[in-house]
CSV table of C-alpha atoms in Angstrom, one decimal:
chain,number,residue,atom,x,y,z
A,1,MET,CA,0.0,0.0,0.3
A,2,MET,CA,2.8,2.4,1.0
A,3,LYS,CA,4.9,1.6,-1.8
A,4,ASN,CA,6.0,4.9,-3.7
A,5,ILE,CA,4.2,4.4,-7.2
A,6,TYR,CA,6.6,6.9,-9.1
A,7,LYS,CA,10.1,6.0,-8.6
A,8,LYS,CA,11.2,9.3,-9.9
A,9,ILE,CA,9.4,12.7,-9.5
A,10,LEU,CA,8.4,14.1,-13.1
A,11,CYS,CA,9.6,17.4,-12.4
A,12,ILE,CA,13.3,18.1,-11.9
A,13,LEU,CA,14.5,19.4,-8.4
A,14,ALA,CA,16.7,22.3,-8.9
A,15,LEU,CA,18.6,24.4,-6.7
A,16,GLY,CA,17.5,22.3,-3.8
A,17,LEU,CA,14.4,24.4,-3.6
A,18,VAL,CA,11.8,24.0,-6.3
A,19,LEU,CA,10.5,21.5,-8.6
A,20,THR,CA,10.7,22.5,-12.5
A,21,SER,CA,7.5,24.1,-13.6
A,22,CYS,CA,5.1,21.4,-15.2
A,23,GLU,CA,3.9,24.4,-17.4
A,24,ASN,CA,7.3,24.3,-18.9
A,25,TYR,CA,8.5,20.6,-18.5
A,26,LEU,CA,5.5,18.9,-19.2
A,27,ASP,CA,4.9,20.3,-22.6
A,28,ASP,CA,7.2,17.6,-24.1
A,29,ALA,CA,7.0,14.1,-22.1
A,30,PRO,CA,10.1,12.4,-22.2
A,31,LYS,CA,10.4,9.0,-23.9
A,32,GLY,CA,9.3,6.1,-21.4
A,33,SER,CA,7.6,8.9,-19.0
A,34,LYS,CA,4.0,10.1,-18.2
A,35,ILE,CA,2.5,13.1,-18.1
A,36,PRO,CA,0.4,13.5,-15.1
A,37,THR,CA,-3.2,14.5,-16.1
A,38,THR,CA,-5.7,12.3,-13.9
A,39,LEU,CA,-6.0,13.0,-10.2
A,40,ALA,CA,-4.5,9.6,-9.6
A,41,ASP,CA,-1.3,10.9,-11.3
A,42,TYR,CA,-0.8,13.8,-8.7
A,43,GLU,CA,-2.3,11.8,-5.5
A,44,ALA,CA,0.7,9.2,-6.3
A,45,PHE,CA,3.1,12.3,-5.2
A,46,LEU,CA,1.8,12.1,-1.7
A,47,ARG,CA,2.9,8.3,-1.5
A,48,ASP,CA,6.5,9.2,-2.1
A,49,GLU,CA,6.9,8.4,1.6
A,50,TYR,CA,10.9,8.4,1.6
A,51,ALA,CA,11.1,11.8,0.0
A,52,ASN,CA,8.1,14.0,0.4
A,53,GLN,CA,7.1,12.4,3.6
A,54,SER,CA,10.5,12.3,5.3
A,55,VAL,CA,11.4,14.5,8.4
A,56,ASN,CA,14.9,14.7,8.9
A,57,VAL,CA,15.8,16.6,12.6
A,58,ALA,CA,18.9,14.8,13.3
A,59,GLN,CA,20.7,17.8,14.6
A,60,ALA,CA,17.8,18.9,16.9
A,61,LEU,CA,18.0,15.5,18.1
A,62,ASN,CA,21.8,15.8,18.6
A,63,LEU,CA,21.4,19.0,20.7
A,64,MET,CA,18.6,17.6,23.0
A,65,ASN,CA,21.1,14.5,23.4
A,66,ASP,CA,17.8,12.4,22.7
A,67,LYS,CA,19.9,10.0,20.5
A,68,PHE,CA,23.2,8.5,21.4
A,69,ILE,CA,26.4,9.4,19.6
A,70,ASP,CA,29.4,7.2,19.9
A,71,ILE,CA,33.0,8.4,20.5
A,72,ALA,CA,33.9,7.6,17.0
A,73,THR,CA,31.1,9.6,15.1
A,74,LEU,CA,31.8,12.6,17.6
A,75,ALA,CA,35.6,12.7,16.4
A,76,ALA,CA,34.7,12.4,12.8
A,77,ASP,CA,31.5,14.9,12.8
A,78,ARG,CA,32.2,18.4,14.0
A,79,LEU,CA,28.8,19.5,13.5
A,80,THR,CA,27.3,16.9,15.2
A,81,LYS,CA,30.0,17.2,18.2
A,82,ALA,CA,29.2,20.8,18.3
A,83,ASN,CA,25.3,20.2,19.1
A,84,TYR,CA,25.7,16.9,20.9
A,85,MET,CA,28.5,18.7,23.3
A,86,TRP,CA,26.7,22.1,23.4
A,87,ASP,CA,29.8,23.9,22.0
A,88,GLU,CA,28.9,27.6,21.9
A,89,THR,CA,32.5,28.4,20.5
A,90,THR,CA,32.2,26.5,17.4
A,91,ASP,CA,31.1,28.3,14.1
A,92,ARG,CA,28.3,25.8,13.2
A,93,ILE,CA,27.9,27.7,9.9
A,94,GLN,CA,31.2,26.8,8.8
A,95,LEU,CA,30.8,23.4,9.7
A,96,ASN,CA,27.3,23.1,7.9
A,97,GLN,CA,28.5,22.2,4.6
A,98,GLU,CA,27.1,18.9,4.1
A,99,ASP,CA,24.3,18.6,6.5
A,100,GLU,CA,21.9,19.7,4.2
A,101,SER,CA,19.2,16.9,4.3
A,102,THR,CA,17.0,18.7,7.0
A,103,TYR,CA,16.7,21.7,4.7
A,104,TYR,CA,16.6,20.3,1.1
A,105,MET,CA,14.1,17.5,1.9
A,106,GLN,CA,11.6,19.6,3.5
A,107,TYR,CA,11.7,22.0,0.2
A,108,LYS,CA,11.4,19.1,-1.8
A,109,GLY,CA,8.2,17.9,-0.3
A,110,ILE,CA,7.1,21.5,-0.2
A,111,SER,CA,7.7,21.8,-4.1
A,112,THR,CA,6.0,18.6,-4.5
A,113,PHE,CA,2.9,19.6,-2.6
A,114,ASN,CA,2.9,23.1,-4.2
A,115,LEU,CA,2.6,20.9,-7.7
A,116,ILE,CA,-0.4,19.1,-6.4
A,117,ILE,CA,-2.2,22.2,-4.9
A,118,ALA,CA,-1.7,23.9,-8.4
A,119,ASN,CA,-3.1,21.1,-10.5
A,120,ALA,CA,-5.1,18.9,-8.2
A,121,LEU,CA,-8.4,21.0,-8.9
A,122,THR,CA,-8.2,20.6,-12.7
A,123,THR,CA,-7.2,17.1,-12.9
A,124,THR,CA,-9.4,14.5,-14.7
A,125,GLU,CA,-11.1,11.2,-13.7
A,126,ALA,CA,-12.2,12.1,-10.2
A,127,THR,CA,-15.1,13.9,-8.4
A,128,GLU,CA,-14.9,17.3,-7.3
A,129,GLU,CA,-14.9,16.0,-3.7
A,130,GLN,CA,-11.9,13.6,-4.6
A,131,LYS,CA,-10.1,16.7,-6.1
A,132,ARG,CA,-10.6,18.9,-3.1
A,133,ALA,CA,-9.4,16.2,-0.6
A,134,VAL,CA,-6.1,15.6,-2.4
A,135,TRP,CA,-5.6,19.5,-2.6
A,136,ALA,CA,-6.5,19.7,1.1
A,137,GLN,CA,-3.9,17.1,2.1
A,138,ALA,CA,-1.5,18.7,0.1
A,139,LYS,CA,-2.2,21.8,2.0
A,140,ILE,CA,-1.6,20.1,5.1
A,141,LEU,CA,1.5,18.3,4.5
A,142,ARG,CA,2.7,21.6,3.0
A,143,ALA,CA,2.0,23.4,6.2
A,144,MET,CA,3.5,20.6,8.2
A,145,SER,CA,6.8,21.2,6.3
A,146,TYR,CA,6.9,25.0,6.8
A,147,TYR,CA,6.5,24.2,10.6
A,148,ASN,CA,9.4,21.9,10.7
A,149,LEU,CA,11.6,24.3,8.8
A,150,VAL,CA,10.6,27.6,10.9
A,151,ASN,CA,11.1,25.8,14.4
A,152,PHE,CA,14.7,24.5,12.8
A,153,TYR,CA,16.2,27.2,11.4
A,154,ALA,CA,14.3,30.4,12.9
A,155,ASP,CA,13.7,31.7,16.2
A,156,THR,CA,10.6,30.3,18.0
A,157,TYR,CA,7.7,32.2,17.7
A,158,LEU,CA,7.1,35.2,20.3
A,159,ALA,CA,4.5,37.6,19.7
A,160,SER,CA,6.6,40.6,20.3
A,161,THR,CA,9.2,39.7,17.9
A,162,ALA,CA,7.4,37.7,15.3
A,163,GLY,CA,6.9,40.4,13.1
A,164,THR,CA,10.4,41.6,12.6
A,165,LYS,CA,12.7,38.3,12.9
A,166,LEU,CA,13.3,36.4,9.9
A,167,SER,CA,12.3,33.0,9.4
A,168,VAL,CA,12.7,30.7,6.1
A,169,PRO,CA,12.0,31.3,2.3
A,170,LEU,CA,8.5,31.1,1.4
A,171,ILE,CA,7.8,29.2,-1.9
A,172,THR,CA,4.3,28.7,-3.3
A,173,SER,CA,5.0,27.5,-6.8
A,174,ALA,CA,6.4,24.6,-8.4
A,175,ASP,CA,8.0,26.8,-11.2
A,176,ILE,CA,11.8,26.6,-11.4
A,177,ASN,CA,11.7,30.3,-11.7
A,178,ALA,CA,9.2,31.1,-8.9
A,179,PRO,CA,10.5,33.8,-6.6
A,180,SER,CA,11.3,33.1,-2.8
A,181,LYS,CA,11.3,35.5,-0.2
A,182,GLN,CA,12.7,35.1,3.3
A,183,VAL,CA,9.3,36.1,5.4
A,184,THR,CA,9.1,37.0,8.9
A,185,ILE,CA,8.4,34.3,11.6
A,186,GLN,CA,4.4,35.9,11.9
A,187,GLU,CA,4.2,36.0,8.0
A,188,LEU,CA,5.2,32.3,8.0
A,189,TYR,CA,3.0,31.3,10.9
A,190,ASP,CA,-0.1,33.4,9.1
A,191,PHE,CA,0.6,31.3,6.0
A,192,ILE,CA,0.8,28.0,7.8
A,193,LEU,CA,-2.6,28.9,9.8
A,194,ASN,CA,-4.2,29.8,6.6
A,195,ASP,CA,-3.2,26.6,4.9
A,196,VAL,CA,-4.9,24.6,7.6
A,197,LYS,CA,-8.1,26.9,7.6
A,198,GLU,CA,-8.6,26.4,3.9
A,199,ALA,CA,-7.9,22.9,3.8
A,200,LEU,CA,-10.1,21.8,6.9
A,201,PRO,CA,-13.4,21.9,5.0
A,202,TYR,CA,-12.2,19.2,2.7
A,203,LEU,CA,-10.2,16.8,4.6
A,204,PRO,CA,-11.7,13.3,4.7
A,205,LYS,CA,-12.8,11.7,8.0
A,206,VAL,CA,-11.3,8.6,6.9
A,207,SER,CA,-7.9,8.9,4.7
A,208,GLN,CA,-6.8,6.4,1.7
A,209,THR,CA,-3.6,5.6,3.6
A,210,ALA,CA,-1.8,6.6,6.9
A,211,LEU,CA,0.3,9.0,4.7
A,212,HIS,CA,-2.8,11.2,3.5
A,213,PRO,CA,-3.8,13.3,6.4
A,214,ASN,CA,-7.5,13.3,7.7
A,215,LEU,CA,-9.8,15.6,9.5
A,216,GLY,CA,-8.3,14.8,12.6
A,217,ALA,CA,-4.9,15.3,11.5
A,218,GLY,CA,-5.8,18.8,10.5
A,219,TYR,CA,-7.4,19.6,13.9
A,220,ALA,CA,-4.4,17.9,15.5
A,221,PHE,CA,-1.8,19.9,13.5
A,222,TYR,CA,-3.6,23.1,14.0
A,223,SER,CA,-3.8,22.5,17.7
A,224,ARG,CA,0.1,22.1,17.6
A,225,VAL,CA,0.6,25.2,15.7
A,226,TYR,CA,-1.5,27.4,18.2
A,227,LEU,CA,0.6,25.8,21.2
A,228,GLN,CA,3.7,27.0,19.3
A,229,MET,CA,2.3,30.3,19.4
A,230,SER,CA,1.4,30.0,23.0
A,231,ASN,CA,-2.6,30.4,21.9
A,232,TYR,CA,-3.7,28.0,24.6
A,233,THR,CA,-7.5,28.7,23.7
A,234,GLU,CA,-7.2,27.7,20.2
A,235,ALA,CA,-4.7,24.9,20.9
A,236,LEU,CA,-7.5,23.5,23.4
A,237,LYS,CA,-10.2,24.0,20.9
A,238,TYR,CA,-8.6,22.1,18.3
A,239,ALA,CA,-7.1,19.4,20.3
A,240,ASP,CA,-10.8,18.5,21.6
A,241,LEU,CA,-12.0,18.4,17.9
A,242,ALA,CA,-8.9,16.0,17.1
A,243,LEU,CA,-9.7,13.5,19.7
A,244,ALA,CA,-13.2,13.6,19.0
A,245,GLU,CA,-12.0,12.2,15.7
A,246,ASN,CA,-9.5,9.9,17.0
A,247,ASN,CA,-8.5,9.3,20.8
A,248,LYS,CA,-7.4,6.0,20.8
A,249,LEU,CA,-4.3,5.1,23.1
A,250,TYR,CA,-1.9,2.2,22.3
A,251,ASP,CA,-1.8,-0.4,25.1
A,252,TRP,CA,2.3,-0.6,25.6
A,253,ASN,CA,1.6,-2.7,28.8
A,254,ALA,CA,-0.1,-5.4,26.7
A,255,TYR,CA,2.7,-5.0,24.2
A,256,TYR,CA,5.1,-5.6,26.7
A,257,ILE,CA,3.1,-8.7,28.1
A,258,ALA,CA,3.1,-9.9,24.5
A,259,ASN,CA,6.8,-9.7,24.1
A,260,LYS,CA,8.2,-10.1,27.5
A,261,ALA,CA,9.8,-13.3,27.0
A,262,VAL,CA,12.3,-11.7,24.5
A,263,ILE,CA,12.3,-8.1,25.7
A,264,ASP,CA,13.5,-9.4,29.2
A,265,ILE,CA,16.4,-11.8,28.2
A,266,PRO,CA,19.5,-9.9,29.7
A,267,ASN,CA,21.9,-8.9,27.3
A,268,ASP,CA,19.9,-9.7,24.2
A,269,TYR,CA,19.3,-7.3,21.3
A,270,THR,CA,16.7,-9.4,19.3
A,271,ASN,CA,14.7,-7.0,17.9
A,272,THR,CA,10.8,-7.0,18.5
A,273,PRO,CA,8.4,-5.7,16.0
A,274,SER,CA,7.6,-1.9,16.2
A,275,PRO,CA,4.0,-1.1,16.9
A,276,MET,CA,4.4,2.6,15.9
A,277,GLY,CA,4.2,2.0,11.8
A,278,TYR,CA,1.3,2.5,9.2
A,279,ASN,CA,-1.4,1.0,11.5
A,280,TYR,CA,-0.5,2.3,14.7
A,281,VAL,CA,-4.1,3.3,16.4
A,282,GLU,CA,-2.4,6.8,17.7
A,283,ASN,CA,-1.8,7.9,14.1
A,284,TYR,CA,-3.5,11.1,12.4
A,285,THR,CA,-0.9,11.1,9.7
A,286,PHE,CA,2.3,9.1,9.2
A,287,ARG,CA,5.7,10.5,8.3
A,288,HIS,CA,9.0,8.9,8.6
A,289,GLY,CA,11.8,10.5,10.5
A,290,GLU,CA,15.4,10.4,9.3
A,291,ARG,CA,15.8,6.8,9.6
A,292,THR,CA,13.6,5.4,6.7
A,293,TYR,CA,15.1,2.9,5.2
A,294,LEU,CA,17.3,1.0,8.2
A,295,SER,CA,13.9,0.4,9.9
A,296,THR,CA,15.1,1.1,13.2
A,297,GLU,CA,15.4,3.8,15.6
A,298,TYR,CA,18.1,5.4,17.5
A,299,SER,CA,19.9,4.0,20.8
A,300,ILE,CA,19.7,6.6,23.4
A,301,PRO,CA,22.2,8.0,26.3
A,302,VAL,CA,22.3,6.6,29.6
A,303,GLU,CA,21.6,10.2,31.2
A,304,ARG,CA,18.6,10.6,28.7
A,305,ALA,CA,17.3,7.0,29.8
A,306,GLN,CA,17.0,8.0,33.3
A,307,ARG,CA,14.3,10.8,32.8
A,308,PHE,CA,11.9,7.9,32.0
A,309,GLU,CA,9.8,7.0,34.7
A,310,THR,CA,9.8,3.9,36.9
A,311,GLY,CA,7.8,1.2,35.3
A,312,ASP,CA,7.6,2.7,31.9
A,313,VAL,CA,7.0,-0.3,29.6
A,314,ARG,CA,7.2,1.9,26.4
A,315,PHE,CA,10.8,2.6,27.4
A,316,ARG,CA,11.7,-0.8,28.5
A,317,SER,CA,10.4,-2.3,25.2
A,318,ARG,CA,12.4,0.0,23.1
A,319,TRP,CA,16.0,-0.1,24.6
A,320,GLU,CA,18.4,-2.2,26.4
A,321,LEU,CA,21.6,-1.3,28.4
A,322,ARG,CA,24.6,-2.2,26.4
A,323,THR,CA,28.4,-1.5,26.6
A,324,VAL,CA,30.6,-1.7,23.5
A,325,GLY,CA,34.5,-0.9,24.3
A,326,ALA,CA,34.3,2.7,25.7
A,327,ASP,CA,30.5,3.4,24.8
A,328,THR,CA,27.8,2.4,27.4
A,329,TYR,CA,24.2,3.4,25.9
A,330,TYR,CA,20.6,2.2,25.7
A,331,ARG,CA,20.5,0.0,22.3
A,332,ARG,CA,17.5,0.3,20.4
A,333,THR,CA,15.5,-3.0,20.2
A,334,LEU,CA,12.6,-2.4,17.8
A,335,SER,CA,12.4,-2.9,13.9
A,336,GLY,CA,10.0,-2.0,11.5
A,337,MET,CA,8.7,1.7,11.0
A,338,PHE,CA,8.2,4.7,13.1
A,339,ASN,CA,5.9,7.8,13.1
A,340,TYR,CA,8.4,10.3,13.8
A,341,GLY,CA,7.4,13.1,11.6
A,342,GLY,CA,3.6,12.8,11.6
A,343,ILE,CA,1.0,13.3,14.3
A,344,THR,CA,-0.4,11.0,16.7
A,345,THR,CA,-3.1,11.1,19.6
A,346,VAL,CA,-0.9,11.0,22.4
A,347,GLU,CA,0.9,14.5,21.3
A,348,VAL,CA,-2.8,15.9,21.3
A,349,TYR,CA,-4.0,14.4,24.8
A,350,LEU,CA,-0.6,16.4,26.1
A,351,ILE,CA,-1.4,19.5,24.4
A,352,LYS,CA,-5.1,19.1,25.8
A,353,ALA,CA,-3.3,18.7,29.3
A,354,GLU,CA,-0.8,21.6,29.0
A,355,CYS,CA,-3.7,24.0,28.1
A,356,LEU,CA,-6.0,22.9,30.8
A,357,ALA,CA,-3.0,23.3,33.5
A,358,ARG,CA,-2.2,26.8,31.9
A,359,ALA,CA,-5.9,27.7,32.5
A,360,ASN,CA,-5.8,26.6,36.1
A,361,GLN,CA,-8.1,23.7,35.6
A,362,ILE,CA,-5.2,21.5,37.3
A,363,SER,CA,-7.4,18.3,38.2
A,364,GLN,CA,-8.7,18.1,34.7
A,365,ALA,CA,-5.1,18.4,33.0
A,366,LEU,CA,-3.9,15.6,35.2
A,367,GLU,CA,-6.9,13.3,34.6
A,368,VAL,CA,-5.8,14.0,31.0
A,369,LEU,CA,-2.2,13.1,31.8
A,370,ASN,CA,-3.0,10.0,33.9
A,371,THR,CA,-5.3,8.4,31.2
A,372,VAL,CA,-1.8,8.5,28.9
A,373,ARG,CA,0.3,7.1,31.6
A,374,LYS,CA,-2.0,4.4,32.5
A,375,THR,CA,-1.3,2.8,29.1
A,376,ARG,CA,2.6,3.3,29.4
A,377,ILE,CA,3.4,2.6,33.2
A,378,GLN,CA,3.5,-0.8,34.5
A,379,PRO,CA,0.5,-1.5,36.9
A,380,SER,CA,2.8,-2.5,39.7
A,381,SER,CA,4.5,1.0,39.4
A,382,TYR,CA,1.7,3.3,38.7
A,383,GLN,CA,0.4,5.7,40.6
A,384,ASP,CA,-1.9,8.8,39.7
A,385,ILE,CA,-0.2,12.1,39.8
A,386,VAL,CA,-1.9,14.3,42.1
A,387,THR,CA,-1.4,17.8,42.8
A,388,THR,CA,-3.0,21.2,43.0
A,389,ASP,CA,0.3,23.0,42.1
A,390,LYS,CA,0.4,24.3,38.6
A,391,THR,CA,4.1,24.1,38.1
A,392,THR,CA,4.3,20.6,39.5
A,393,ALA,CA,1.7,19.6,37.1
A,394,LEU,CA,3.0,21.3,34.1
A,395,ASN,CA,6.5,19.8,34.7
A,396,ALA,CA,5.0,16.3,34.8
A,397,ILE,CA,3.2,17.0,31.6
A,398,PHE,CA,6.4,18.4,30.0
A,399,ARG,CA,8.3,15.2,31.5
A,400,THR,CA,5.7,12.8,30.0
A,401,LYS,CA,5.5,14.6,26.5
A,402,ASN,CA,9.1,14.4,26.1
A,403,ASN,CA,9.2,11.0,26.6
A,404,GLU,CA,6.2,10.0,24.4
A,405,LEU,CA,7.8,12.3,21.5
A,406,ILE,CA,11.5,11.4,22.0
A,407,LEU,CA,13.3,11.2,18.7
A,408,THR,CA,10.6,13.8,16.9
A,409,ILE,CA,11.2,17.5,16.8
A,410,ILE,CA,8.4,18.2,19.4
A,411,PRO,CA,10.8,18.1,22.3
A,412,PHE,CA,13.0,20.6,20.8
A,413,ALA,CA,10.4,22.8,19.4
A,414,ASP,CA,8.7,22.6,23.1
A,415,ALA,CA,12.1,23.5,24.8
A,416,ARG,CA,12.4,26.5,22.4
A,417,ARG,CA,9.2,27.9,23.2
A,418,LEU,CA,9.3,27.6,27.0
A,419,ASN,CA,12.7,29.2,26.8
A,420,ALA,CA,11.0,32.0,24.7
A,421,GLU,CA,8.4,32.2,27.3
A,422,GLY,CA,10.7,32.4,30.6
A,423,THR,CA,8.8,30.9,33.1
A,424,TYR,CA,9.6,27.2,32.6
A,425,LYS,CA,12.9,27.3,30.9
A,426,VAL,CA,14.9,24.3,29.8
A,427,SER,CA,18.4,23.7,30.2
A,428,PHE,CA,20.9,20.8,30.3
A,429,SER,CA,24.0,19.5,32.3
A,430,LYS,CA,25.8,16.5,31.8
A,431,VAL,CA,29.5,15.3,33.0
A,432,ASN,CA,31.7,13.7,30.2
A,433,ALA,CA,35.4,12.3,30.9
A,434,GLY,CA,35.4,14.4,34.1
A,435,THR,CA,34.2,17.7,32.4
A,436,THR,CA,30.9,19.3,32.7
A,437,TYR,CA,28.9,20.5,30.1
A,438,THR,CA,25.9,22.7,30.1
A,439,LEU,CA,23.2,23.8,27.5
A,440,SER,CA,21.6,27.2,29.0
A,441,SER,CA,18.0,28.1,28.1
A,442,THR,CA,19.5,31.3,26.4
A,443,SER,CA,22.2,29.7,24.2
A,444,HIS,CA,22.3,30.5,20.6
A,445,LEU,CA,22.2,26.5,19.9
A,446,TRP,CA,18.9,26.4,19.7
A,447,THR,CA,18.7,27.7,16.2
A,448,MET,CA,20.0,25.7,13.6
A,449,PRO,CA,22.2,27.5,10.9
A,450,PHE,CA,21.2,27.5,7.1
A,451,PRO,CA,23.5,24.9,5.2
A,452,GLN,CA,25.9,26.8,2.9
A,453,GLY,CA,24.7,25.2,0.0
A,454,ALA,CA,21.4,27.1,0.6
A,455,THR,CA,22.7,30.5,1.3
A,456,ARG,CA,25.2,30.4,-1.3
A,457,ASN,CA,22.9,29.3,-3.9
A,458,PRO,CA,19.4,30.5,-2.7
A,459,GLY,CA,17.7,30.1,-6.1
A,460,ASN,CA,15.4,33.2,-7.2
A,461,GLY,CA,15.7,35.0,-3.4
A,462,THR,CA,18.1,35.7,-0.9
A,463,ILE,CA,18.8,33.9,2.3
A,464,THR,CA,20.0,35.8,5.5
A,465,GLN,CA,21.3,33.5,8.4
A,466,ASN,CA,19.1,33.7,11.4
A,467,VAL,CA,22.0,32.8,14.0
A,468,ALA,CA,25.4,34.1,14.4
A,469,LYS,CA,27.3,30.7,14.2
C-alpha cells in the first residue's frame, strides 16, 4: 500500500528548492515517461514516503541528547559534536557544509505539494470532492513541512518579535523560476494557519492511507501550531476536535506482556516488531523521521534514559543497556516503521493537558495526563499524579510529553517555546570524561544555521542567516 508508485518525480528538483514548472517541463513528455493528468497521477506524489514524507531533524536530536552518538562519530563529525557537546565556541555555519538534508528534503516535499495544490483541482477522472480532498491533504503536508523548517532554522515564535525576525524562504509555486522571499516568522505562521484553515473543510474523516492527512490530522496540527504560538485557548479547542475524531491510545502494557519473553532476556538485543508503523492506532497521519530505510530507531544516552518514569514499559520495550568498548548506552530493540514526522493522539492528549493546566484547571489536566500514563506505566509501578500546584502539574506534563515524543522535533520545539516564554526554562547539564557541559536556555545553539549550500545558492531570492554561528 505504501510503496512509492512513481520511482522518479516527474518534475526535476533544481537548486534544492523547487521542482521544475510543469507548465514548462510537461510540454513534451520524455520518452518512457508519463504526463500527470488524472487526479491519481498527482495523488501518487503523496505516497512518495521516503522523500516528500521524510522529516530529518537529526541535529535537533543531537542538541537535545535524545539520541546516542558514539565516540567515533563525535571524532569524525564536527557539526554533530558541536551540537551534542553544546560547544558554543564552534562556528556551526562554517561546519554546516554537508548537513543539508533537513533543508532540502523539506523543500523537496514543499515543491511537490505546491505542484499538487496548483493542479489537483483541474485534473481528470475524479469527482470534485476527490479533487478537493487531495488538494487539502497537500495543503496540510505543506504547512507541516514549513512548521518543521521555521522551528529548526528560525527563532521560536514570540508575538513581540515575530513580526520583525526572519524565518525561512516562502515558496508557493513549483516553477523553477518562482521567486522566494525570506518572510518574517509572523508571516510564515500566518501562511501555515491559512493553509490549515483552507484545507479543513475538505479533509476526509477517513483517508486512503496513513500518509494522507485526515480531518483529525488537520485539527491536531492546528492544535500543535497554536500551542507553539502560546495560544492555549485555540490549541485546546482544536485538541478537543482532534480527539473527537480519534482518541485511541496504544496499550504498551499489553505489548510488553506479549513480548516479555524476548524483551526481558539479559544482554539480548533481538529486535521485536515496532507497533508505531502505518497501522498504529494513535496515528492521525504518518511521516517518517530520518531513518526511513534502516527501519530501526536510534539508541539513546544513559543520561537520557534516566528521565523516563520507573515502570515505563514503552521505554523498556524499546531500549536495553549495552556496553561496547568505551561506549555505554541504551541500544534500540525495535524494528519496523516509526511515526516520527507525523502526528499522533498522544501528542494531542498532552497538548490538551498543558492547555488545561495553563487555565488553572489542574485536576482536569492531570486526568488527561494520567489517562496517557496508564497505558505506558506498569501497573505495579503506576500511581496517579495528584497535585494542586500548577508548576508541578506542568512539569509532569512536560516530562511525559518529552518521553512520549522522543526522537521527533516536538521536544526541541517545546523547549524553544518554553525558553522564549521564560517561566519554565529548559537547560541541560552532563559530565563527560570529568568535564561538565551545559546547554543554557538562552544559548544560540537552539537555532540551527542554514546549510551553506542554501545561502550560497538561494534560488530566485536571498537568505540571511538567523543565527551568528
